[in-house]
PDB file of C-alpha atoms in Angstrom:
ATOM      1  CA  UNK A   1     101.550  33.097 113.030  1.00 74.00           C
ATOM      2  CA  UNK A   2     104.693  34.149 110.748  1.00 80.00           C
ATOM      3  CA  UNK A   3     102.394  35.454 108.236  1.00 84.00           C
ATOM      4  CA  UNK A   4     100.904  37.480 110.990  1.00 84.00           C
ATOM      5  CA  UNK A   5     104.743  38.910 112.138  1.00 86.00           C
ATOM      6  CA  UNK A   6     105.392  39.590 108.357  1.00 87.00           C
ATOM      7  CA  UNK A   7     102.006  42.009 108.079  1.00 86.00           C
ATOM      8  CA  UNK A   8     102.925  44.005 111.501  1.00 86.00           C
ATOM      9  CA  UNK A   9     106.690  44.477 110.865  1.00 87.00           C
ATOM     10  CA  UNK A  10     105.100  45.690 107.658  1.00 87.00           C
ATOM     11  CA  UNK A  11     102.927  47.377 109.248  1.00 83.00           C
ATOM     12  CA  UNK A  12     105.657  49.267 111.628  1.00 83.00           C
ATOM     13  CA  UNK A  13     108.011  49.949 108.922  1.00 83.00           C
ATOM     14  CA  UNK A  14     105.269  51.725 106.635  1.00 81.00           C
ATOM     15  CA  UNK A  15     104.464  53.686 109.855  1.00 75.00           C
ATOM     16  CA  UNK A  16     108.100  54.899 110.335  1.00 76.00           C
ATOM     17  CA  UNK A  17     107.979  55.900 106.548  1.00 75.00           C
ATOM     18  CA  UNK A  18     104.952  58.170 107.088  1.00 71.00           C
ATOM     19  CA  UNK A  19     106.252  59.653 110.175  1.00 71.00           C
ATOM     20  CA  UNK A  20     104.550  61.533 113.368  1.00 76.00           C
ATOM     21  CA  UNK A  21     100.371  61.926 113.426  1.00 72.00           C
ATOM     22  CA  UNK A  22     101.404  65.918 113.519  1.00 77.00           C
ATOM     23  CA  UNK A  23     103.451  65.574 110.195  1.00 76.00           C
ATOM     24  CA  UNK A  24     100.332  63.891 108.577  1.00 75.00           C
ATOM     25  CA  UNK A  25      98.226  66.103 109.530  1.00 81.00           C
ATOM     26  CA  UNK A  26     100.128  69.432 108.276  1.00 83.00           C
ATOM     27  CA  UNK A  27     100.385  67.249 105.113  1.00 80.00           C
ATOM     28  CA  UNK A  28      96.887  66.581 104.793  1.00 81.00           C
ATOM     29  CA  UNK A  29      95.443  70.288 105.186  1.00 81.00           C
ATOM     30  CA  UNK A  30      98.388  71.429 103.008  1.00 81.00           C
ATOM     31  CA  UNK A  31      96.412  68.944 100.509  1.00 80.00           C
ATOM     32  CA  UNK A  32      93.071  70.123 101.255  1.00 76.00           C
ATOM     33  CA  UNK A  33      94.599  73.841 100.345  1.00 71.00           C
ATOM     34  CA  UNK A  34      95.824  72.648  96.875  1.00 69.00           C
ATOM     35  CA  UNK A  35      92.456  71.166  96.264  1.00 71.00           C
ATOM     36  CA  UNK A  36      91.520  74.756  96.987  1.00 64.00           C
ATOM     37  CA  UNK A  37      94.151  76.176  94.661  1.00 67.00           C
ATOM     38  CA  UNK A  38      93.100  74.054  91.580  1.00 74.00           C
ATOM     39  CA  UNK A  39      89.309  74.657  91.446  1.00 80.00           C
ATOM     40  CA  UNK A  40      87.423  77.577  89.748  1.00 88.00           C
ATOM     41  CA  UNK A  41      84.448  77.250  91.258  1.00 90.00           C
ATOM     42  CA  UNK A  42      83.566  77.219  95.088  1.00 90.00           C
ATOM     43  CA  UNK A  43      81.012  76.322  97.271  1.00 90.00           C
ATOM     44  CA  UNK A  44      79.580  78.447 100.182  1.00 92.00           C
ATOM     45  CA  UNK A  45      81.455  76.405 102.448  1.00 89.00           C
ATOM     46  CA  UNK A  46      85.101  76.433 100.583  1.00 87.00           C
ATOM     47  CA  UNK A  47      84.102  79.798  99.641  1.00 90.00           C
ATOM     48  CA  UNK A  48      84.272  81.053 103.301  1.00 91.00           C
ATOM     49  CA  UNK A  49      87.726  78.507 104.045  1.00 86.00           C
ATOM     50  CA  UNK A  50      88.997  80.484 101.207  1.00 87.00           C
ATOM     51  CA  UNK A  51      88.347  83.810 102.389  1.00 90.00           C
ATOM     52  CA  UNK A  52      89.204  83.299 106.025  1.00 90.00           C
ATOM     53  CA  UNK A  53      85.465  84.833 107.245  1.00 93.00           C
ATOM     54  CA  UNK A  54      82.692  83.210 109.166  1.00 94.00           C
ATOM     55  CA  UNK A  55      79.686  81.835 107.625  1.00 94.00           C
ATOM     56  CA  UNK A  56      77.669  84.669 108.427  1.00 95.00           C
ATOM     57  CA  UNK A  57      80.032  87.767 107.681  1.00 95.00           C
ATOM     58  CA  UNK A  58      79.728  85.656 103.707  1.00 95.00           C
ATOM     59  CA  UNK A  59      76.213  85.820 103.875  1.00 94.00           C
ATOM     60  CA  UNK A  60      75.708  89.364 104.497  1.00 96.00           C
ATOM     61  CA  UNK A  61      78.074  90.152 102.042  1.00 94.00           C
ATOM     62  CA  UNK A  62      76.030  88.205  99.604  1.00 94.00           C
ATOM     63  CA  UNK A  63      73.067  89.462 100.826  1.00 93.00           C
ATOM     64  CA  UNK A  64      73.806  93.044 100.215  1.00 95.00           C
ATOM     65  CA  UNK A  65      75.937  92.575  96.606  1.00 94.00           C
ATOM     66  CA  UNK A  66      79.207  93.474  97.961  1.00 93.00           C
ATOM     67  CA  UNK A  67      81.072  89.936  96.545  1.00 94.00           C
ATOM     68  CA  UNK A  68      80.409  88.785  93.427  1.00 94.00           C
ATOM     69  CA  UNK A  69      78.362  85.097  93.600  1.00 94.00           C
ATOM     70  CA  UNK A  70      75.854  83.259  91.855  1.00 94.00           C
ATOM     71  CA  UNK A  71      72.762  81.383  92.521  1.00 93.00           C
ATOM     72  CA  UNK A  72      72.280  79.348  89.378  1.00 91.00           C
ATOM     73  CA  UNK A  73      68.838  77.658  91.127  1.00 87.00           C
ATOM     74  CA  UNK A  74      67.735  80.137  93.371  1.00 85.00           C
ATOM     75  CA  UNK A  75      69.092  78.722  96.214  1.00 86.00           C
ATOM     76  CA  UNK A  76      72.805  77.441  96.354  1.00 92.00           C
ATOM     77  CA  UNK A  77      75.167  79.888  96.448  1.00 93.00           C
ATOM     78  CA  UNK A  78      78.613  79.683  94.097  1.00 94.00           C
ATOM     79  CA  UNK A  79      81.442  81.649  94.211  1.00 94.00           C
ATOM     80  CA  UNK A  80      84.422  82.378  91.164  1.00 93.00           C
ATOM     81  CA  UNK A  81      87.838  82.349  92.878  1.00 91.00           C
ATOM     82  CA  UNK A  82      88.768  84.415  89.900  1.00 91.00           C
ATOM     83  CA  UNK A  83      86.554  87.210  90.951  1.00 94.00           C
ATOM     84  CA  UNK A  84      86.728  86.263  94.746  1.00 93.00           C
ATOM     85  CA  UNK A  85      90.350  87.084  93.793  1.00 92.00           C
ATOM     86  CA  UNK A  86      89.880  90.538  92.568  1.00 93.00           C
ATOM     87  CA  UNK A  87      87.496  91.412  95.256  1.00 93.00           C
ATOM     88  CA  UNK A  88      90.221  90.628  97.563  1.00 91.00           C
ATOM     89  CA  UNK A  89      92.258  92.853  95.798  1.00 91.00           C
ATOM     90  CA  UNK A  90      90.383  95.566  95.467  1.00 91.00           C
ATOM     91  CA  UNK A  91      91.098  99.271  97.350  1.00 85.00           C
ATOM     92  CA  UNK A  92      94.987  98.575  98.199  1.00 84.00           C
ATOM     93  CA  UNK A  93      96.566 100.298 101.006  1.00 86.00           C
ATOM     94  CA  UNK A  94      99.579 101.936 100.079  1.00 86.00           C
ATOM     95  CA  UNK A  95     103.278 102.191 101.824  1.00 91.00           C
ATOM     96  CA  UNK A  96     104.238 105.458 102.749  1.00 90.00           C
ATOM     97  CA  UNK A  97     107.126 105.296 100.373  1.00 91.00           C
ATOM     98  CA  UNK A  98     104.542 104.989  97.633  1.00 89.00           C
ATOM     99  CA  UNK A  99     102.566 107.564  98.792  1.00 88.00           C
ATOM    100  CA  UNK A 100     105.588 109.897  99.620  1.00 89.00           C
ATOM    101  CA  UNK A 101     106.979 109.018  95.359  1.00 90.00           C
ATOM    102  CA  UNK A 102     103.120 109.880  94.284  1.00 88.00           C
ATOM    103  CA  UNK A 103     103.469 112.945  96.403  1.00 84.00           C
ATOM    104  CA  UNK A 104     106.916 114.325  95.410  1.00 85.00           C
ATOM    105  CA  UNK A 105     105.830 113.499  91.498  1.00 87.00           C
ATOM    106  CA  UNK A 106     102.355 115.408  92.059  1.00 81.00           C
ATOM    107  CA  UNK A 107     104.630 118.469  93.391  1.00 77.00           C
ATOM    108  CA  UNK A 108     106.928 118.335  90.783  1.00 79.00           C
ATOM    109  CA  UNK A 109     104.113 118.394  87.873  1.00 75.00           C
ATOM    110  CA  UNK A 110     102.341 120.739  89.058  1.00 69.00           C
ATOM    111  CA  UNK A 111     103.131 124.532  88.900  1.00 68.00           C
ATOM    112  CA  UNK A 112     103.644 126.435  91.650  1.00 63.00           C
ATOM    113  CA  UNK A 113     100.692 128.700  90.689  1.00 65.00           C
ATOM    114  CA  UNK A 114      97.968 126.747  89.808  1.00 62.00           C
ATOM    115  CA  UNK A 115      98.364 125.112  93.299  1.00 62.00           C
ATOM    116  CA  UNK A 116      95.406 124.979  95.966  1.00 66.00           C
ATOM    117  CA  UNK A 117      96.204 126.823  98.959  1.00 65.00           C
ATOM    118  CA  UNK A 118      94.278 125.817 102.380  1.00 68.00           C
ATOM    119  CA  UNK A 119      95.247 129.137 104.194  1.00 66.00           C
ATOM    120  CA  UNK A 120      93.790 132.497 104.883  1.00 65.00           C
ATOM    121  CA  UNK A 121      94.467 134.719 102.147  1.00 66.00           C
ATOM    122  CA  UNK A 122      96.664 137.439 102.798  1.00 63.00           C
ATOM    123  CA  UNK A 123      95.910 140.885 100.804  1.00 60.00           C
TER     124      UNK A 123
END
């Protein structure tokens, strides 16, 4: 019967240690994102965790070449979260500051002249 005491104040104390069921939790999926962080190549399933998109949005994107994947037996599909990476990064939207800079740098370049005009021309 004492040994049994020892084990559940044991027990307890490793309990208080670890903390609320919430607090595990966050830890755990904060470990199943590193797992995500460390591996090179995904699987259909991570692949779509990864990207934040529904099983099906993945497949037609697949489907119609738009991510890069590969299929090394025909039928399982693998992803590179190199490439994934640069997909994702692909076509960025820029700040209006940036595109004001690009604008006021295009206008300073370019001479006054050789400059398109959209209006009606005047003789």
């Amino acid at each position: 019967m004492e040994r049994m005491e020892e084990r559940l104040s044991s027990v307890e104390a490793t309990l208080q240690q670890l903390g609320p069921v919430q607090v595990l939790q966050e830890r755990l999926s904060q470990l199943e994102n590193n797992i995500y962080s460390t591996k090179n190549m995904l699987t259909f399933d991570e692949a779509c965790q990864y990207l934040g998109v529904s099983e099906s949005l993945l497949y037609k994107l697949t489907s119609t070449k738009d991510v890069p994947h590969f299929k090394p037996r025909g039928k399982m599909l693998y992803f590179s979260k190199a490439e994934l990476d640069a997909w994702l990064s692909q076509n960025p939207v820029k700040t209006l500051q940036q595109a004001s800079q690009e604008a006021a740098e295009e206008a300073r370049m370019t001479p006054y002249f050789n400059r398109k005009r959209y209006g009606k021309r005047t003789k």
